[in-house]
Coordinates of C-alpha atoms in Angstrom, one line a residue:
M99 CA -0.2 19.5 18.1
K100 CA 2.3 18.4 16.5
S101 CA 2.8 17.0 12.8
H102 CA 4.8 14.7 11.4
T103 CA 6.1 14.0 7.4
E104 CA 8.4 11.3 6.1
Y105 CA 8.4 9.6 2.8
L106 CA 9.1 6.0 2.7
T107 CA 10.9 4.8 -1.1
F108 CA 10.1 1.9 -3.2
N109 CA 11.0 0.0 -6.5
L110 CA 10.0 -3.2 -5.4
P111 CA 10.7 -6.6 -8.2
A112 CA 7.4 -8.2 -9.1
R113 CA 4.9 -6.9 -10.7
M114 CA 2.8 -7.2 -7.6
A115 CA 4.1 -7.8 -4.2
F116 CA 3.3 -7.1 -1.1
E117 CA 5.7 -5.5 1.5
N118 CA 4.6 -5.8 5.7
I119 CA 5.7 -1.9 6.7
T120 CA 4.8 -1.6 10.2
P121 CA 7.9 -1.7 11.3
K122 CA 9.0 1.4 9.6
I123 CA 5.7 3.2 10.3
E124 CA 6.1 2.1 13.3
A125 CA 9.9 4.7 13.9
I126 CA 8.1 7.2 12.5
V127 CA 5.8 7.2 15.0
R128 CA 8.8 6.7 17.6
A129 CA 10.9 9.3 16.0
S130 CA 7.5 12.1 15.5
G131 CA 7.3 11.8 19.2
V132 CA 3.1 11.9 19.0
Q133 CA 1.7 10.1 22.3
E134 CA -2.2 10.4 21.1
G135 CA -2.9 11.3 17.5
L136 CA -2.9 10.0 14.1
V137 CA -0.8 8.4 11.3
L138 CA -2.0 8.3 7.6
V139 CA 0.2 6.1 5.2
N140 CA -0.4 7.0 2.0
A141 CA 0.5 5.5 -1.4
M142 CA 1.5 8.5 -3.8
H143 CA 1.1 6.7 -6.7
I144 CA -1.8 5.7 -8.8
T145 CA -0.4 1.4 -9.0
A146 CA -0.1 1.6 -5.5
S147 CA -1.3 0.3 -2.7
V148 CA -1.4 0.7 1.4
F149 CA -4.0 -1.4 3.5
I150 CA -3.6 -4.0 7.3
N151 CA -4.3 -7.3 7.1
D152 CA -3.1 -9.8 8.5
D153 CA 0.3 -10.8 7.8
E154 CA 0.1 -14.5 6.6
P155 CA 1.8 -15.8 3.4
G156 CA -1.2 -17.8 2.3
L157 CA -3.6 -14.8 2.6
H158 CA -0.9 -13.1 0.4
S159 CA -0.9 -15.4 -2.0
D160 CA -5.0 -15.3 -1.9
Y161 CA -5.2 -11.6 -2.7
K162 CA -2.9 -11.9 -5.2
K163 CA -5.2 -15.2 -7.0
W164 CA -8.1 -13.2 -6.5
L165 CA -7.2 -9.8 -7.8
E166 CA -4.8 -11.1 -10.7
N167 CA -8.6 -12.9 -11.4
L168 CA -10.6 -9.8 -10.6
A169 CA -8.1 -7.7 -13.1
P170 CA -5.9 -9.8 -15.1
F171 CA -2.7 -9.0 -16.3
D172 CA -2.7 -8.1 -20.5
A173 CA -0.4 -5.1 -22.2
S174 CA -3.0 -5.4 -25.0
P175 CA -4.6 -3.1 -26.4
Q176 CA -7.7 -4.8 -27.2
R177 CA -8.9 -5.6 -22.8
Y178 CA -8.3 -2.5 -21.2
A179 CA -8.8 1.0 -23.0
H180 CA -6.3 2.6 -21.0
N181 CA -3.3 0.7 -22.7
R182 CA -4.8 2.0 -26.8
T183 CA -2.9 5.3 -24.9
G184 CA 0.7 2.6 -24.8
E185 CA 0.4 2.0 -21.4
D186 CA 0.8 -1.4 -20.5
N187 CA -0.3 -1.4 -16.5
A188 CA -4.4 -0.8 -16.5
D189 CA -4.6 -3.5 -14.6
A190 CA -3.3 -2.3 -11.9
H191 CA -4.6 0.7 -12.4
M192 CA -7.2 -1.4 -10.7
K193 CA -5.9 -4.0 -8.2
R194 CA -4.7 -0.5 -6.4
Q195 CA -9.1 0.4 -6.3
I196 CA -10.2 -2.5 -4.8
M197 CA -7.2 -2.7 -2.4
G198 CA -7.0 1.2 -1.6
R199 CA -5.2 4.6 -1.5
E200 CA -4.2 5.0 2.0
V201 CA -5.2 4.0 5.8
V202 CA -5.1 6.1 9.1
V203 CA -4.0 4.0 11.9
A204 CA -5.0 6.0 15.7
I205 CA -2.1 6.1 18.1
T206 CA -2.5 5.7 21.7
K207 CA 0.9 6.1 24.0
G208 CA 3.0 6.6 21.7
Q209 CA 1.8 3.0 20.1
L210 CA 0.4 1.7 16.7
D211 CA -3.8 1.0 17.9
F212 CA -4.1 -1.6 16.5
G213 CA -6.5 -5.0 16.4
P214 CA -5.6 -8.7 16.2
W215 CA -3.5 -9.6 14.2
E216 CA -3.7 -6.2 12.0
Q217 CA -0.3 -5.1 10.1
I218 CA -0.1 -2.4 7.5
F219 CA 1.2 -2.9 4.2
Y220 CA 2.8 -1.4 0.7
G221 CA 1.0 -3.9 -2.1
E222 CA 3.1 -3.3 -5.9
F223 CA 1.1 -3.8 -8.5
D224 CA 3.0 -2.5 -11.5
G225 CA 6.6 -3.2 -9.9
R226 CA 10.0 -2.4 -11.1
R227 CA 10.0 1.7 -10.5
D228 CA 10.8 3.6 -7.4
K229 CA 7.0 4.8 -6.1
R230 CA 6.4 6.3 -3.0
V231 CA 4.6 6.4 0.2
L232 CA 3.0 9.2 2.7
V233 CA 3.6 9.5 5.9
K234 CA 1.8 11.8 8.3
V235 CA 1.8 12.0 11.7
I236 CA -0.4 14.6 13.8
G237 CA -1.2 14.6 17.3
E238 CA 0.2 15.5 20.8

């Protein structure tokens, strides 16, 4: 069995943003030489996410609106106890919890084995600083 690990670094300028990382993951899978296996894509920061969905701008806009309604940004310590620690990103932690930490995708014949319209996204909820994503490929 082969194992291949790479790290991606993101520094998105917006507080909340989504980036399609599918081409980067496909390149890592190709570099691994794995033909049959799995790839784990894991956000390594508690205010970032990795998820699978459609690459459609209206959907991304809907996600932003929906997440902001569920956990609105409010830097004050009155709304969120976490912000009483000197942080201002309690909402970002909650948004990450909703959108998820990682995805696992099957690799078949050296390709990501997606359903229709599926793509892998990095989700940022407290941007403007470096954050890493782990990509681990295992298989034969």
